[in-house]
Coordinates of C-alpha atoms and ligand atoms in Angstrom, one line a residue:
X1 CA 38.5 137.2 172.9
X2 CA 35.9 137.9 171.5
X3 CA 36.5 136.7 168.5
X4 CA 34.6 136.2 165.3
X5 CA 32.2 133.6 167.0
X6 CA 32.1 135.7 170.6
X7 CA 30.7 139.0 168.2
X8 CA 28.3 136.7 166.2
X9 CA 26.8 135.3 169.5
X10 CA 26.3 138.6 170.9
X11 CA 24.6 140.4 167.4
X12 CA 22.6 137.2 167.2
X13 CA 21.3 137.4 171.2
X14 CA 21.2 140.9 171.1
X15 CA 19.4 141.6 167.7
X16 CA 16.0 140.5 168.1
X17 CA 15.4 142.7 172.1
X18 CA 17.4 146.2 170.7
X19 CA 15.5 145.8 166.2
X20 CA 13.0 149.2 166.7
X21 CA 15.0 150.4 169.7
X22 CA 14.8 153.8 170.7
X23 CA 17.2 155.2 172.0
X24 CA 16.8 158.0 174.5
X25 CA 20.8 158.6 175.2
X26 CA 24.2 157.5 175.8
X27 CA 25.4 157.6 180.0
X28 CA 29.0 157.5 180.7
X29 CA 31.7 158.2 183.1
X30 CA 34.5 157.0 181.4
X31 CA 35.1 159.7 177.7
X32 CA 38.2 157.6 176.5
X33 CA 35.6 154.6 175.8
X34 CA 33.6 156.1 173.7
X35 CA 36.2 156.9 170.4
X36 CA 34.7 159.1 168.2
X37 CA 33.0 161.5 168.1
X38 CA 34.1 163.4 171.6
X39 CA 31.6 162.4 174.0
X40 CA 29.1 165.6 174.1
X41 CA 28.8 165.5 170.4
X42 CA 28.2 161.5 170.4
X43 CA 25.1 162.1 173.1
X44 CA 23.3 164.4 171.0
X45 CA 23.8 162.5 167.6
X46 CA 22.9 159.2 169.6
X47 CA 19.9 160.6 171.3
X48 CA 16.0 159.7 170.1
X49 CA 17.3 157.2 167.4
X50 CA 16.0 154.0 166.4
X51 CA 18.1 150.3 165.8
X52 CA 17.3 149.7 162.3
X53 CA 20.4 146.8 162.2
X54 CA 22.7 144.6 163.8
X55 CA 24.9 143.0 161.8
X56 CA 28.8 142.3 162.7
X57 CA 31.7 142.6 160.9
X58 CA 35.2 141.4 161.9
X59 CA 35.1 141.4 165.5
X60 CA 32.7 144.7 165.3
X61 CA 29.0 144.8 166.7
X62 CA 28.0 147.6 163.8
X63 CA 24.0 149.2 164.6
X64 CA 22.6 150.7 161.9
X65 CA 20.7 153.8 163.2
X66 CA 17.7 156.3 161.4
X67 CA 19.0 159.1 160.6
X68 CA 21.8 157.8 158.7
X69 CA 23.2 157.8 161.9
X70 CA 25.8 154.0 162.7
X71 CA 27.6 153.3 166.5
X72 CA 29.8 150.2 166.3
X73 CA 30.9 148.7 169.2
X74 CA 34.3 146.7 169.3
X75 CA 34.4 144.3 172.9
X76 CA 38.3 143.8 172.6
X77 CA 40.4 142.3 175.2
X78 CA 37.2 141.5 177.8
X79 CA 33.7 143.6 176.7
X80 CA 30.2 142.0 177.0
X81 CA 27.1 143.6 176.5
X82 CA 23.7 143.2 178.4
X83 CA 20.3 144.1 178.3
X84 CA 19.1 145.7 181.3
X85 CA 16.4 146.6 183.6
X86 CA 17.5 149.9 184.7
X87 CA 16.3 149.4 187.9
X88 CA 19.3 146.6 187.8
X89 CA 22.0 148.1 189.9
X90 CA 25.3 148.8 187.7
X91 CA 27.8 146.4 188.1
X92 CA 30.9 148.9 188.3
X93 CA 32.8 147.5 185.1
X94 CA 29.8 149.1 183.3
X95 CA 31.8 152.7 182.1
X96 CA 28.6 153.4 179.3
X97 CA 25.0 152.7 178.6
X98 CA 22.2 153.0 175.8
X99 CA 18.9 154.1 177.5
X100 CA 16.6 152.5 175.8
X101 CA 12.5 153.3 175.7
X102 CA 10.8 150.3 178.1
X103 CA 12.4 150.7 181.0
X104 CA 16.1 149.1 179.6
X105 CA 19.2 149.8 178.9
X106 CA 22.4 148.5 176.7
X107 CA 25.2 148.1 179.4
X108 CA 29.1 147.6 177.7
X109 CA 31.2 146.3 180.7
X110 CA 34.5 146.2 180.2
X111 CA 36.9 145.3 182.9
X112 CA 40.3 145.9 180.5
X113 CA 38.6 148.4 179.5
X114 CA 40.8 147.8 175.8
X115 CA 36.2 148.4 174.0
X116 CA 36.2 151.7 172.0
X117 CA 32.1 152.3 170.9
X118 CA 32.1 154.9 167.8
X119 CA 28.6 157.2 166.2
X120 CA 29.4 157.6 162.5
X121 CA 28.0 158.3 159.1
X122 CA 30.1 156.6 157.0
X123 CA 30.7 153.6 159.0
X124 CA 34.5 152.8 156.2
X125 CA 35.8 156.1 158.4
X126 CA 36.6 153.0 161.2
X127 CA 35.4 149.4 159.2
X128 CA 36.9 150.4 156.1
X129 CA 40.6 149.0 156.0
X130 CA 38.9 145.8 157.4
X131 CA 39.6 142.6 155.1
X132 CA 36.5 139.7 153.8
X133 CA 34.6 138.0 156.0
X134 CA 35.9 135.1 156.5
X135 CA 32.7 132.9 155.9
X136 CA 31.1 134.8 152.4
X137 CA 31.5 134.2 149.3
X138 CA 34.7 136.3 148.3
X139 CA 37.0 134.2 151.1
X140 CA 37.2 131.9 148.5
X141 CA 40.3 129.5 147.3
X142 CA 41.5 131.4 144.5
X143 CA 41.3 134.6 146.8
X144 CA 43.2 133.3 149.0
X145 CA 45.6 131.5 146.7
X146 CA 46.3 135.2 145.4
X147 CA 46.5 136.8 148.7
X148 CA 49.2 134.5 150.1
X149 CA 50.8 133.5 147.0
X150 CA 51.3 137.2 146.6
X151 CA 53.1 137.8 150.1
X152 CA 55.6 136.9 152.2
X153 CA 54.0 136.8 155.9
X154 CA 54.5 135.0 158.8
X155 CA 51.4 132.4 158.2
X156 CA 49.5 132.5 162.0
X157 CA 50.7 136.7 162.7
X158 CA 49.0 137.1 158.7
X159 CA 45.8 135.3 160.2
X160 CA 45.8 137.9 162.5
X161 CA 45.9 140.7 160.5
X162 CA 42.8 142.2 161.0
X163 CA 43.1 144.7 157.2
X164 CA 44.3 140.6 155.7
X165 CA 40.5 139.5 156.8
X166 CA 38.8 139.8 159.9
X167 CA 37.4 138.8 162.2
X168 CA 40.0 135.8 163.5
X169 CA 42.4 136.0 166.4
X170 CA 44.2 133.9 168.8
X171 CA 42.4 131.3 169.5
X172 CA 40.6 130.5 166.7
X173 CA 44.1 131.2 163.9
X174 CA 45.7 128.0 166.5
X175 CA 43.4 126.1 165.7
X176 CA 42.8 126.5 161.6
X177 CA 46.1 125.5 161.8
X178 CA 45.7 122.9 163.5
X179 CA 42.4 121.5 160.9
X180 CA 45.2 122.9 158.6
X181 CA 47.7 120.7 159.7
X182 CA 50.2 123.4 158.3
X183 CA 52.5 124.3 161.5
X184 CA 52.1 128.7 162.2
X185 CA 55.5 129.6 161.3
X186 CA 54.8 129.3 157.4
X187 CA 55.8 131.6 154.9
X188 CA 52.3 132.4 153.0
X189 CA 53.9 132.0 149.8
X190 CA 55.1 128.4 150.7
X191 CA 52.0 126.6 150.4
X192 CA 50.9 124.9 148.0
X193 CA 47.3 125.5 146.0
X194 CA 45.5 121.7 147.5
X195 CA 47.5 123.0 151.5
X196 CA 45.9 127.4 150.7
X197 CA 42.4 125.1 150.0
X198 CA 42.8 122.8 153.4
X199 CA 43.7 126.7 155.2
X200 CA 40.5 128.1 153.5
X201 CA 38.3 124.8 154.3
X202 CA 40.0 124.8 158.8
X203 CA 39.3 128.6 159.5
X204 CA 35.6 128.1 157.5
X205 CA 35.5 124.8 159.9
X206 CA 36.3 126.3 163.1
X207 CA 34.1 129.3 163.1
X208 CA 31.1 127.4 162.8
X209 CA 31.8 126.0 164.6
X210 CA 32.8 128.7 167.3
X211 CA 29.2 130.5 166.3
X212 CA 27.6 126.7 166.5
X213 CA 29.1 126.4 170.4
X214 CA 28.7 130.5 170.6
X215 CA 31.3 131.5 171.8
X216 CA 34.5 129.7 173.8
X217 CA 34.4 130.9 177.6
X218 CA 37.9 129.9 179.1
X219 CA 38.8 131.4 182.8
X220 CA 36.0 134.8 182.4
X221 CA 36.7 136.5 180.0
X222 CA 33.8 135.4 177.9
X223 CA 29.8 135.3 178.7
X224 CA 27.3 135.7 176.2
X225 CA 24.8 138.0 177.0
X226 CA 22.6 136.7 179.4
X227 CA 26.4 135.8 181.3
X228 CA 26.1 132.2 180.4
X229 CA 28.6 130.3 178.8
X230 CA 29.9 129.9 175.8
X231 CA 30.9 126.1 174.3
X232 CA 33.9 125.9 172.1
X233 CA 36.6 125.3 174.8
X234 CA 34.9 122.2 174.3
X235 CA 36.2 121.7 171.0
X236 CA 39.4 123.2 171.6
X237 CA 42.0 120.7 169.1
X238 CA 45.2 123.0 170.5
X239 CA 44.4 125.8 172.1
X240 CA 45.6 125.8 175.8
X241 CA 46.4 122.2 175.1
X242 CA 50.4 122.3 176.0
X243 CA 52.1 119.6 176.7
X244 CA 48.5 117.0 176.3
X245 CA 48.6 114.9 173.5
X246 CA 47.3 115.7 170.0
X247 CA 44.5 114.9 168.7
X248 CA 45.2 113.2 165.2
X249 CA 48.7 111.6 165.4
X250 CA 50.9 110.9 168.1
X251 CA 52.9 113.9 168.5
X252 CA 52.1 116.8 172.2
X253 CA 50.8 120.4 171.5
X254 CA 53.4 122.8 172.0
X255 CA 53.3 125.9 173.0
X256 CA 55.4 129.1 171.3
X257 CA 55.1 132.5 171.2
X258 CA 55.2 133.6 167.3
X259 CA 54.8 137.2 166.5
X260 CA 54.7 137.4 169.8
X261 CA 51.4 136.5 171.1
X262 CA 51.1 132.0 172.8
X263 CA 50.7 129.7 169.6
X264 CA 50.2 126.2 169.5
X265 CA 50.8 123.1 167.5
X266 CA 51.2 119.4 167.2
X267 CA 54.9 119.4 165.7
X268 CA 54.5 115.8 164.3
X269 CA 51.0 116.6 162.2
X270 CA 51.7 119.9 160.8
X271 CA 54.2 120.8 158.7
Ligands
LIG1 ZN1 49.4 116.1 166.2

């Protein structure tokens, strides 16, 4: 958390307010959050840069700035971004703030402190190994057939591998495998072509729904930039529904640990 739909929600909400804005400086009280370059160089290079575009790549927010600079933010477990008036008191979990023209700032709040910020000339330094975007044309049945059958990996951990496909995390992997009627511990090279087509459709269906519902707010982990909740959690078929009835058959949802991650599925209708 946050995964592709949650990061996309941040990007869509923040973009109109940030395009064309000038970053006047950065304030940071926890240097480890600035992953690249070192904090002194980071502060110097980001000063007076203008935001030309804001896009998402996998689970990263990618801010194209002028002068060939790219600011990249990964929210990891608990990161949150919001634009606030400089006069508003700063939450103690905000460790990096980007000062904007117009007496506002972009605040990066991160309770768990796993989130990271990068400033690079070449975005491939950070993003270069990522797999395809699951909602792009590149992520086709043919691509998935070749890349699943060419591996002998267990499905669920493979879907979480950002260098295989970018953007899927624990929630949407479980939901996608339910949609595809596939057990999470199936081997990638055991799938038929029609099962693979179902997996492609399942992944795209749950991610698209997640974007439409503006992400999943579970516990206090994810909130939209304005602090309000997303609604994807109301559409979960398996995630967090341990021991509850399957929405498709008479089975019950089970929870196992697979690849170190809590994994939810129906062992009657997922084969
Ligand atoms: Zn079922």
